[in-house]
Tab-separated table of C-alpha atoms and ligand atoms in Angstrom:
chain	number	residue	atom	x	y	z
A	1	UNK	CA	44.621	-3.379	-4.073
A	2	UNK	CA	43.069	-2.772	-7.457
A	3	UNK	CA	42.815	-6.253	-8.936
A	4	UNK	CA	42.663	-9.783	-7.538
A	5	UNK	CA	45.848	-10.626	-9.456
A	6	UNK	CA	47.883	-8.544	-7.013
A	7	UNK	CA	47.001	-10.887	-4.183
A	8	UNK	CA	48.939	-13.935	-5.320
A	9	UNK	CA	46.106	-16.222	-4.386
A	10	UNK	CA	46.575	-19.933	-5.007
A	11	UNK	CA	46.035	-20.763	-8.672
A	12	UNK	CA	42.690	-22.613	-8.363
A	13	UNK	CA	41.146	-19.644	-6.526
A	14	UNK	CA	42.463	-17.258	-9.170
A	15	UNK	CA	40.883	-19.435	-11.833
A	16	UNK	CA	37.587	-19.556	-9.935
A	17	UNK	CA	37.525	-15.754	-9.710
A	18	UNK	CA	38.244	-15.452	-13.406
A	19	UNK	CA	35.427	-17.913	-14.155
A	20	UNK	CA	33.065	-15.874	-11.994
A	21	UNK	CA	34.168	-12.771	-13.927
A	22	UNK	CA	35.429	-11.022	-10.821
A	23	UNK	CA	38.284	-8.738	-11.748
A	24	UNK	CA	37.867	-5.685	-9.563
A	25	UNK	CA	37.476	-6.215	-5.813
A	26	UNK	CA	34.583	-4.470	-4.107
A	27	UNK	CA	35.546	-1.869	-1.451
A	28	UNK	CA	35.073	-4.257	1.486
A	29	UNK	CA	37.167	-6.862	-0.318
A	30	UNK	CA	39.915	-4.398	-1.250
A	31	UNK	CA	40.155	-3.133	2.304
A	32	UNK	CA	40.079	-6.422	4.191
A	33	UNK	CA	41.506	-9.237	2.056
A	34	UNK	CA	45.183	-8.138	2.040
A	35	UNK	CA	45.241	-7.892	5.869
A	36	UNK	CA	43.247	-11.089	6.325
A	37	UNK	CA	45.765	-12.879	4.100
A	38	UNK	CA	48.495	-11.695	6.473
A	39	UNK	CA	46.651	-13.420	9.303
A	40	UNK	CA	45.223	-10.267	10.896
A	41	UNK	CA	41.861	-10.219	12.664
A	42	UNK	CA	39.178	-8.178	10.931
A	43	UNK	CA	36.168	-6.238	12.116
A	44	UNK	CA	34.389	-5.292	8.927
A	45	UNK	CA	31.187	-3.420	8.489
A	46	UNK	CA	29.440	-3.267	5.162
A	47	UNK	CA	25.942	-3.703	3.894
A	48	UNK	CA	24.623	-6.888	2.390
A	49	UNK	CA	25.312	-7.309	-1.290
A	50	UNK	CA	28.708	-5.631	-1.175
A	51	UNK	CA	30.798	-8.767	-1.574
A	52	UNK	CA	31.361	-9.631	2.079
A	53	UNK	CA	31.264	-13.368	1.441
A	54	UNK	CA	34.315	-13.330	-0.800
A	55	UNK	CA	36.011	-10.939	1.641
A	56	UNK	CA	36.194	-13.751	4.184
A	57	UNK	CA	35.978	-16.803	1.915
A	58	UNK	CA	39.063	-15.953	-0.165
A	59	UNK	CA	41.478	-15.607	2.788
A	60	UNK	CA	40.122	-18.811	4.355
A	61	UNK	CA	40.383	-20.771	1.108
A	62	UNK	CA	43.806	-19.400	0.321
A	63	UNK	CA	45.207	-20.270	3.733
A	64	UNK	CA	43.859	-23.815	3.753
A	65	UNK	CA	44.421	-24.312	0.012
A	66	UNK	CA	48.106	-23.420	0.260
A	67	UNK	CA	48.708	-26.195	2.770
A	68	UNK	CA	46.462	-28.657	1.050
A	69	UNK	CA	46.604	-31.072	3.969
A	70	UNK	CA	44.230	-33.741	5.134
A	71	UNK	CA	41.797	-32.922	7.856
A	72	UNK	CA	40.966	-35.064	10.859
A	73	UNK	CA	37.478	-36.406	11.319
A	74	UNK	CA	35.140	-34.057	13.181
A	75	UNK	CA	37.897	-31.477	13.613
A	76	UNK	CA	37.362	-28.596	11.209
A	77	UNK	CA	40.005	-25.954	10.608
A	78	UNK	CA	37.653	-23.099	9.720
A	79	UNK	CA	34.209	-22.296	11.050
A	80	UNK	CA	31.805	-19.805	9.521
A	81	UNK	CA	28.748	-18.877	11.568
A	82	UNK	CA	25.725	-17.212	10.033
A	83	UNK	CA	22.344	-16.272	11.505
A	84	UNK	CA	19.997	-18.070	9.108
A	85	UNK	CA	19.922	-21.314	7.207
A	86	UNK	CA	19.438	-19.473	3.927
A	87	UNK	CA	22.564	-17.433	4.506
A	88	UNK	CA	24.539	-20.489	5.608
A	89	UNK	CA	23.509	-22.304	2.430
A	90	UNK	CA	24.566	-19.361	0.298
A	91	UNK	CA	27.883	-18.997	2.053
A	92	UNK	CA	28.627	-22.670	1.587
A	93	UNK	CA	27.787	-22.323	-2.084
A	94	UNK	CA	30.167	-19.385	-2.398
A	95	UNK	CA	32.938	-21.396	-0.741
A	96	UNK	CA	32.268	-24.192	-3.218
A	97	UNK	CA	32.436	-21.733	-6.125
A	98	UNK	CA	35.567	-19.884	-5.049
A	99	UNK	CA	37.223	-23.076	-3.801
A	100	UNK	CA	36.464	-25.215	-6.833
A	101	UNK	CA	39.695	-26.953	-7.749
A	102	UNK	CA	40.996	-27.011	-4.180
A	103	UNK	CA	40.912	-30.293	-2.336
A	104	UNK	CA	39.076	-28.909	0.631
A	105	UNK	CA	35.974	-30.507	2.076
A	106	UNK	CA	33.081	-28.520	3.467
A	107	UNK	CA	30.159	-29.345	5.719
A	108	UNK	CA	26.964	-27.379	6.045
A	109	UNK	CA	25.241	-27.476	9.415
A	110	UNK	CA	21.847	-25.942	10.140
A	111	UNK	CA	18.703	-26.772	12.042
A	112	UNK	CA	15.211	-27.691	10.945
A	113	UNK	CA	16.341	-30.754	8.988
A	114	UNK	CA	17.641	-34.187	9.914
A	115	UNK	CA	21.185	-34.145	11.235
A	116	UNK	CA	22.151	-37.491	9.667
A	117	UNK	CA	23.738	-36.076	6.520
A	118	UNK	CA	25.485	-33.336	8.423
A	119	UNK	CA	26.956	-35.829	10.874
A	120	UNK	CA	28.149	-37.957	7.966
A	121	UNK	CA	29.943	-34.996	6.371
A	122	UNK	CA	31.623	-34.165	9.672
A	123	UNK	CA	32.641	-37.785	10.187
A	124	UNK	CA	34.317	-37.837	6.788
A	125	UNK	CA	36.320	-34.803	7.845
A	126	UNK	CA	35.553	-31.248	6.750
A	127	UNK	CA	38.135	-28.474	6.495
A	128	UNK	CA	35.443	-25.821	6.555
A	129	UNK	CA	32.158	-25.914	8.460
A	130	UNK	CA	29.472	-23.361	7.663
A	131	UNK	CA	26.819	-23.387	10.365
A	132	UNK	CA	24.011	-21.682	12.189
A	133	UNK	CA	24.785	-21.454	15.911
A	134	UNK	CA	21.938	-23.571	17.370
A	135	UNK	CA	22.530	-26.764	15.387
A	136	UNK	CA	26.279	-26.377	15.674
A	137	UNK	CA	26.016	-26.367	19.473
A	138	UNK	CA	23.708	-29.372	19.319
A	139	UNK	CA	26.241	-31.339	17.299
A	140	UNK	CA	29.089	-30.155	19.514
A	141	UNK	CA	27.192	-31.382	22.569
A	142	UNK	CA	26.682	-34.742	20.904
A	143	UNK	CA	30.399	-35.000	20.234
A	144	UNK	CA	30.220	-34.669	16.441
A	145	UNK	CA	32.303	-31.510	16.274
A	146	UNK	CA	35.527	-30.819	18.102
A	147	UNK	CA	36.761	-27.270	17.637
A	148	UNK	CA	40.140	-27.726	19.307
A	149	UNK	CA	41.976	-27.586	15.949
A	150	UNK	CA	40.157	-24.574	14.645
A	151	UNK	CA	42.380	-21.939	13.014
A	152	UNK	CA	39.906	-19.460	11.605
A	153	UNK	CA	36.569	-18.262	12.924
A	154	UNK	CA	34.261	-16.194	10.739
A	155	UNK	CA	31.122	-14.539	12.083
A	156	UNK	CA	28.888	-13.154	9.355
A	157	UNK	CA	26.031	-10.730	10.009
A	158	UNK	CA	26.955	-10.491	13.680
A	159	UNK	CA	24.324	-7.815	14.283
A	160	UNK	CA	21.627	-10.118	13.016
A	161	UNK	CA	22.885	-12.991	15.140
A	162	UNK	CA	22.639	-10.833	18.232
A	163	UNK	CA	19.179	-9.566	17.202
A	164	UNK	CA	18.074	-13.164	16.917
A	165	UNK	CA	19.268	-13.914	20.454
A	166	UNK	CA	22.295	-15.994	19.510
A	167	UNK	CA	24.709	-14.256	21.884
A	168	UNK	CA	24.675	-17.015	24.564
A	169	UNK	CA	25.162	-19.693	21.876
A	170	UNK	CA	27.997	-17.705	20.319
A	171	UNK	CA	29.731	-17.316	23.658
A	172	UNK	CA	29.421	-21.022	24.346
A	173	UNK	CA	30.812	-21.916	20.938
A	174	UNK	CA	33.667	-19.445	21.212
A	175	UNK	CA	34.626	-20.783	24.645
A	176	UNK	CA	35.584	-24.051	22.909
A	177	UNK	CA	37.959	-22.440	20.429
A	178	UNK	CA	41.725	-22.330	20.759
A	179	UNK	CA	42.938	-18.899	21.877
A	180	UNK	CA	45.385	-18.743	18.975
A	181	UNK	CA	43.218	-18.301	15.944
A	182	UNK	CA	42.332	-15.786	13.297
A	183	UNK	CA	38.901	-14.170	13.636
A	184	UNK	CA	37.032	-12.353	10.911
A	185	UNK	CA	33.858	-10.543	11.987
A	186	UNK	CA	31.430	-8.943	9.569
A	187	UNK	CA	28.334	-7.004	10.346
A	188	UNK	CA	26.090	-4.619	8.427
A	189	UNK	CA	26.056	-2.290	11.410
A	190	UNK	CA	28.354	-1.904	14.405
A	191	UNK	CA	26.270	-0.925	17.435
A	192	UNK	CA	28.149	-0.648	20.768
A	193	UNK	CA	27.272	-4.175	21.922
A	194	UNK	CA	28.984	-5.634	18.862
A	195	UNK	CA	32.044	-3.464	19.287
A	196	UNK	CA	32.166	-4.664	22.900
A	197	UNK	CA	31.873	-8.309	21.832
A	198	UNK	CA	34.550	-7.770	19.196
A	199	UNK	CA	36.862	-6.037	21.671
A	200	UNK	CA	36.794	-9.129	23.842
A	201	UNK	CA	37.350	-11.584	21.016
A	202	UNK	CA	39.528	-9.986	18.378
A	203	UNK	CA	43.252	-9.366	18.666
A	204	UNK	CA	44.239	-5.945	17.428
A	205	UNK	CA	41.778	-6.137	14.551
A	206	UNK	CA	41.857	-4.161	11.338
A	207	UNK	CA	38.656	-2.144	11.405
A	208	UNK	CA	36.987	-1.421	8.118
A	209	UNK	CA	33.787	0.493	7.773
A	210	UNK	CA	32.262	0.808	4.353
A	211	UNK	CA	29.746	3.597	4.813
A	212	UNK	CA	26.114	2.895	3.952
A	213	UNK	CA	26.243	5.478	1.219
A	214	UNK	CA	28.431	3.086	-0.743
A	215	UNK	CA	27.849	2.877	-4.500
A	216	UNK	CA	25.741	-0.195	-3.901
A	217	UNK	CA	22.856	1.804	-2.476
A	218	UNK	CA	23.393	4.686	-4.842
A	219	UNK	CA	22.571	2.369	-7.686
A	220	UNK	CA	19.163	1.720	-6.161
A	221	UNK	CA	16.416	4.060	-7.252
A	222	UNK	CA	14.444	4.509	-4.048
A	223	UNK	CA	10.832	5.565	-4.454
A	224	UNK	CA	8.084	6.228	-1.949
A	225	UNK	CA	4.463	5.811	-2.926
A	226	UNK	CA	1.818	7.147	-0.595
A	227	UNK	CA	-1.049	4.719	-0.786
A	228	UNK	CA	-3.623	3.504	1.667
A	229	UNK	CA	-3.669	-0.142	2.664
A	230	UNK	CA	-6.656	-0.952	0.475
A	231	UNK	CA	-4.851	0.325	-2.614
A	232	UNK	CA	-1.598	-1.526	-2.137
A	233	UNK	CA	-2.476	-4.735	-3.956
A	234	UNK	CA	-3.597	-2.936	-7.103
A	235	UNK	CA	-0.447	-0.890	-7.114
A	236	UNK	CA	1.722	-3.951	-6.642
A	237	UNK	CA	-0.004	-5.722	-9.522
A	238	UNK	CA	0.598	-2.673	-11.651
A	239	UNK	CA	4.304	-2.655	-10.885
A	240	UNK	CA	4.677	-6.364	-11.492
A	241	UNK	CA	2.601	-6.522	-14.638
A	242	UNK	CA	4.078	-3.396	-16.169
A	243	UNK	CA	7.231	-5.321	-16.937
A	244	UNK	CA	6.779	-9.091	-17.163
A	245	UNK	CA	10.552	-9.498	-17.252
A	246	UNK	CA	10.952	-7.863	-13.858
A	247	UNK	CA	11.968	-9.968	-10.876
A	248	UNK	CA	10.336	-8.594	-7.810
A	249	UNK	CA	10.922	-9.204	-4.118
A	250	UNK	CA	8.049	-8.012	-1.962
A	251	UNK	CA	8.384	-7.504	1.790
A	252	UNK	CA	5.535	-7.701	4.245
A	253	UNK	CA	5.570	-7.220	7.968
A	254	UNK	CA	3.841	-10.482	8.899
A	255	UNK	CA	3.886	-14.085	7.765
A	256	UNK	CA	0.149	-13.977	7.203
A	257	UNK	CA	0.592	-10.859	5.136
A	258	UNK	CA	3.228	-12.600	3.009
A	259	UNK	CA	0.919	-15.535	2.342
A	260	UNK	CA	-1.988	-13.241	1.536
A	261	UNK	CA	-0.002	-11.119	-0.906
A	262	UNK	CA	1.364	-14.170	-2.723
A	263	UNK	CA	-2.109	-15.695	-2.962
A	264	UNK	CA	-3.698	-12.517	-4.251
A	265	UNK	CA	-1.001	-12.125	-6.883
A	266	UNK	CA	-1.477	-15.724	-7.982
A	267	UNK	CA	-5.214	-15.157	-8.237
A	268	UNK	CA	-4.493	-12.258	-10.525
A	269	UNK	CA	-2.363	-14.466	-12.782
A	270	UNK	CA	1.076	-13.464	-11.448
A	271	UNK	CA	3.406	-16.309	-10.487
A	272	UNK	CA	4.325	-15.641	-6.887
A	273	UNK	CA	5.541	-17.559	-3.870
A	274	UNK	CA	5.987	-16.672	-0.198
A	275	UNK	CA	8.830	-17.514	2.175
A	276	UNK	CA	8.890	-16.948	5.905
A	277	UNK	CA	9.764	-18.617	9.165
A	278	UNK	CA	6.670	-20.837	9.310
A	279	UNK	CA	7.518	-22.597	6.059
A	280	UNK	CA	9.523	-25.774	6.244
A	281	UNK	CA	13.132	-25.654	5.185
A	282	UNK	CA	12.253	-27.693	2.120
A	283	UNK	CA	9.447	-25.310	1.138
A	284	UNK	CA	11.748	-22.305	1.574
A	285	UNK	CA	14.466	-23.828	-0.569
A	286	UNK	CA	11.940	-24.790	-3.208
A	287	UNK	CA	10.562	-21.255	-3.275
A	288	UNK	CA	14.019	-19.702	-3.519
A	289	UNK	CA	14.977	-22.088	-6.299
A	290	UNK	CA	11.767	-21.317	-8.217
A	291	UNK	CA	12.455	-17.601	-7.948
A	292	UNK	CA	16.132	-18.047	-8.760
A	293	UNK	CA	15.276	-19.983	-11.908
A	294	UNK	CA	12.654	-17.489	-12.972
A	295	UNK	CA	9.787	-19.939	-12.558
A	296	UNK	CA	8.019	-17.387	-10.417
A	297	UNK	CA	8.204	-13.654	-10.956
A	298	UNK	CA	7.573	-12.522	-7.408
A	299	UNK	CA	9.023	-13.674	-4.105
A	300	UNK	CA	7.127	-12.408	-1.074
A	301	UNK	CA	9.138	-12.459	2.143
A	302	UNK	CA	9.193	-11.347	5.738
A	303	UNK	CA	12.261	-9.728	7.267
A	304	UNK	CA	13.673	-13.004	8.526
A	305	UNK	CA	14.196	-13.855	4.896
A	306	UNK	CA	15.448	-10.428	3.901
A	307	UNK	CA	19.022	-10.914	4.967
A	308	UNK	CA	21.510	-12.871	3.087
A	309	UNK	CA	19.394	-13.844	0.153
A	310	UNK	CA	21.615	-13.549	-2.838
A	311	UNK	CA	19.674	-13.924	-6.017
A	312	UNK	CA	21.101	-12.191	-9.003
A	313	UNK	CA	18.965	-9.911	-11.071
A	314	UNK	CA	16.277	-8.853	-8.573
A	315	UNK	CA	15.075	-5.775	-10.476
A	316	UNK	CA	12.595	-4.466	-7.912
A	317	UNK	CA	12.140	-4.577	-4.192
A	318	UNK	CA	8.687	-3.554	-3.034
A	319	UNK	CA	8.134	-2.710	0.608
A	320	UNK	CA	4.480	-3.605	0.774
A	321	UNK	CA	4.605	-2.659	4.438
A	322	UNK	CA	7.296	-0.384	5.778
A	323	UNK	CA	9.515	-2.143	8.309
A	324	UNK	CA	9.173	-1.153	11.954
A	325	UNK	CA	12.934	-1.376	12.374
A	326	UNK	CA	14.503	1.195	10.032
A	327	UNK	CA	17.633	-0.916	9.697
A	328	UNK	CA	15.548	-3.558	7.954
A	329	UNK	CA	14.824	-1.036	5.224
A	330	UNK	CA	18.474	-1.031	4.226
A	331	UNK	CA	18.656	-4.808	4.292
A	332	UNK	CA	15.498	-5.163	2.272
A	333	UNK	CA	16.459	-2.794	-0.504
A	334	UNK	CA	19.908	-4.378	-0.582
A	335	UNK	CA	18.295	-7.384	-2.282
A	336	UNK	CA	18.355	-5.375	-5.494
A	337	UNK	CA	21.180	-3.393	-7.050
A	338	UNK	CA	23.637	-6.172	-6.311
A	339	UNK	CA	26.982	-6.694	-7.964
A	340	UNK	CA	26.891	-3.643	-10.164
A	341	UNK	CA	23.283	-3.937	-11.344
A	342	UNK	CA	20.816	-1.129	-11.020
A	343	UNK	CA	17.695	-1.701	-9.004
A	344	UNK	CA	14.477	-0.054	-7.986
A	345	UNK	CA	13.068	-0.078	-4.459
A	346	UNK	CA	9.457	1.050	-4.170
A	347	UNK	CA	8.089	1.556	-0.662
A	348	UNK	CA	4.378	1.780	-0.032
A	349	UNK	CA	3.550	4.156	2.775
A	350	UNK	CA	0.067	4.454	4.210
A	351	UNK	CA	-1.043	7.269	6.438
A	352	UNK	CA	-0.505	4.977	9.431
A	353	UNK	CA	3.086	4.266	8.393
A	354	UNK	CA	4.444	7.814	8.240
A	355	UNK	CA	6.201	7.376	11.549
A	356	UNK	CA	8.134	4.439	10.102
A	357	UNK	CA	8.987	6.432	6.993
A	358	UNK	CA	10.329	9.258	9.066
A	359	UNK	CA	12.395	6.819	11.147
A	360	UNK	CA	13.845	5.333	7.957
A	361	UNK	CA	14.772	8.740	6.580
A	362	UNK	CA	16.489	9.610	9.834
A	363	UNK	CA	18.303	6.280	9.882
A	364	UNK	CA	19.658	6.540	6.350
A	365	UNK	CA	20.243	10.263	6.732
A	366	UNK	CA	18.469	11.008	3.509
A	367	UNK	CA	15.058	12.309	2.546
A	368	UNK	CA	13.127	9.915	0.361
A	369	UNK	CA	10.358	12.368	-0.395
A	370	UNK	CA	12.255	15.490	-1.267
A	371	UNK	CA	11.922	16.785	2.289
A	372	UNK	CA	8.182	16.291	2.435
A	373	UNK	CA	8.102	14.036	5.453
A	374	UNK	CA	7.990	16.190	8.553
A	375	UNK	CA	8.340	14.375	11.861
A	376	UNK	CA	4.956	12.908	12.829
A	377	UNK	CA	4.929	14.771	16.099
A	378	UNK	CA	5.235	18.241	14.568
A	379	UNK	CA	3.026	17.760	11.548
A	380	UNK	CA	-0.018	19.934	11.423
A	381	UNK	CA	-2.744	19.745	8.825
A	382	UNK	CA	-1.274	22.670	6.916
A	383	UNK	CA	2.059	20.851	6.721
A	384	UNK	CA	0.710	17.673	5.246
A	385	UNK	CA	2.776	16.324	2.402
A	386	UNK	CA	1.301	17.275	-0.906
A	387	UNK	CA	1.350	13.737	-2.133
A	388	UNK	CA	-1.948	12.087	-2.772
A	389	UNK	CA	-3.407	9.141	-0.955
A	390	UNK	CA	-5.694	6.753	-2.654
A	391	UNK	CA	-8.560	7.744	-0.439
A	392	UNK	CA	-7.733	11.388	-0.116
A	393	UNK	CA	-7.737	13.419	-3.275
A	394	UNK	CA	-4.793	15.713	-2.749
A	395	UNK	CA	-3.955	18.553	-5.100
A	396	UNK	CA	-2.036	16.276	-7.436
A	397	UNK	CA	-4.246	13.298	-6.857
A	398	UNK	CA	-7.476	14.753	-8.135
A	399	UNK	CA	-9.023	12.547	-10.753
A	400	UNK	CA	-6.500	9.819	-10.085
A	401	UNK	CA	-7.282	6.510	-8.515
A	402	UNK	CA	-3.974	5.523	-7.115
A	403	UNK	CA	-1.403	7.159	-4.917
A	404	UNK	CA	1.567	6.713	-7.202
A	405	UNK	CA	2.397	10.222	-8.183
A	406	UNK	CA	5.441	9.435	-10.212
A	407	UNK	CA	7.786	11.099	-7.798
A	408	UNK	CA	9.332	10.052	-4.575
A	409	UNK	CA	12.572	8.927	-6.162
A	410	UNK	CA	15.517	9.795	-4.005
A	411	UNK	CA	17.741	9.919	-7.021
A	412	UNK	CA	17.194	13.140	-8.934
A	413	UNK	CA	18.767	11.943	-12.162
A	414	UNK	CA	16.512	8.919	-12.207
A	415	UNK	CA	13.561	11.044	-11.314
A	416	UNK	CA	14.131	13.027	-14.444
A	417	UNK	CA	14.894	10.062	-16.613
A	418	UNK	CA	11.991	7.913	-15.601
A	419	UNK	CA	9.159	10.126	-14.590
A	420	UNK	CA	6.233	8.218	-13.200
A	421	UNK	CA	7.353	4.768	-14.146
A	422	UNK	CA	4.224	3.252	-12.697
A	423	UNK	CA	2.069	6.337	-12.777
A	424	UNK	CA	-1.464	5.842	-13.875
A	425	UNK	CA	-2.695	7.926	-16.716
A	426	UNK	CA	-4.683	10.905	-15.716
A	427	UNK	CA	-8.299	9.951	-16.059
B	1	LIG	P1	27.747	-10.845	-1.122
B	1	LIG	O1	27.679	-9.499	-0.485
B	1	LIG	O2	28.958	-11.598	-0.720
B	1	LIG	O3	26.472	-11.622	-0.929
B	1	LIG	O4	27.903	-10.605	-2.710
B	1	LIG	C1	26.920	-9.973	-3.480
B	1	LIG	C2	27.025	-10.338	-4.936
B	1	LIG	O5	28.175	-9.742	-5.508
B	1	LIG	C3	27.126	-11.821	-5.211
B	1	LIG	O6	26.285	-12.126	-6.306
B	1	LIG	C4	28.567	-12.033	-5.587
B	1	LIG	O7	28.699	-13.109	-6.485
B	1	LIG	C5	28.932	-10.727	-6.251
B	1	LIG	N1	30.341	-10.319	-6.112
B	1	LIG	C6	31.069	-10.357	-4.979
B	1	LIG	N2	32.308	-9.877	-5.209
B	1	LIG	C7	32.361	-9.495	-6.499
B	1	LIG	C8	33.389	-8.914	-7.335
B	1	LIG	N3	34.575	-8.594	-6.854
B	1	LIG	N4	33.078	-8.672	-8.630
B	1	LIG	C9	31.852	-8.973	-9.105
B	1	LIG	N5	30.851	-9.522	-8.385
B	1	LIG	C10	31.098	-9.775	-7.088
């Protein structure tokens, strides 16, 4: 499949795709949509930002749109489960965009807010329900959702759902579904426990694995900056202020860290806002909207927020702290370089974080430092990377305040083209 036109989708969906300027399907779309349209089950693995949402939304919309029939109250025909509220909201928005012009009703169901509106939408009858598992179960238990008519089940970011401990909820939900249904599972990674879950739930699925070294990540210029903790804020300010038009997502390890970074940026005159699990749903939405509309330049987030956020035009991702879980690195940097754009991911690495850096390099199967990160256990003083730390004047760091040495890009062509984008002048 080379274009969406070949798919014979219902006319309103074709129009919606044309309006969104989608002409060429992404690899995950090209390899799953034709089979999903035939009614096959799918087990798809692809990173965030590769067009997974349309890969499941288009077959669902096409199937229900073709029939164009009324739906019974509280008895949805399609259910999409996602791990976080933010992702659920985005998925619902995508369904609304791709399904504009179809007479299908949707309901969005997630926790942390009053259920009144959600119950009302379900009572009116919704063809498609997009939900997080906890609140969905709550509403099922209260009798507001009956899944006996369900035709299509979509699980998005299955790996994340399992990481977040949703497996028992998922099993309970799935036990209420009719055996005859179409199931579409998507996950960024496919560890054995997910394959096992899928084996029990999918019927002869089409398996599609879009390798992590997909063009999406190749478009991201990945840079490592060796800098001690005390130097990180100055370096971040430098990156942000260098280009006032940049839109920067910063990741910290802790919620407190996220708040502190946002506050320090604000104090320095940079518009910044933090989102993490301790913020109310309203505050999170407000922050995302402010960032989306360019009212703030920097969004500081913890990993909970790193998945599923789809904001166009994020030019830089900064890993203020390296993630402990190397998989999170891939999810974090996937916030930039989306939908054909180029992006830059700058990771700050302090002496204490070298272990994490090494784990990331092993996980992605690629050196981010030109082979200068030996495993922590075998490093001796004579093998130390030649890069400079802010507190240790290395050979190239002499006379320089900061650790950004202008290198560390994993992409050689970019390294040549943009030497030392944030490098300080030699003093
Ligand atoms: P997703 O992985 O579904 O979150 O999609 C990532 C981004 O790619 C979103 O901004 C989508 O609107 C965009 N996108 C998805 N499919 C296509 C396509 N075929 N052509 C252009 N943009 C797309």
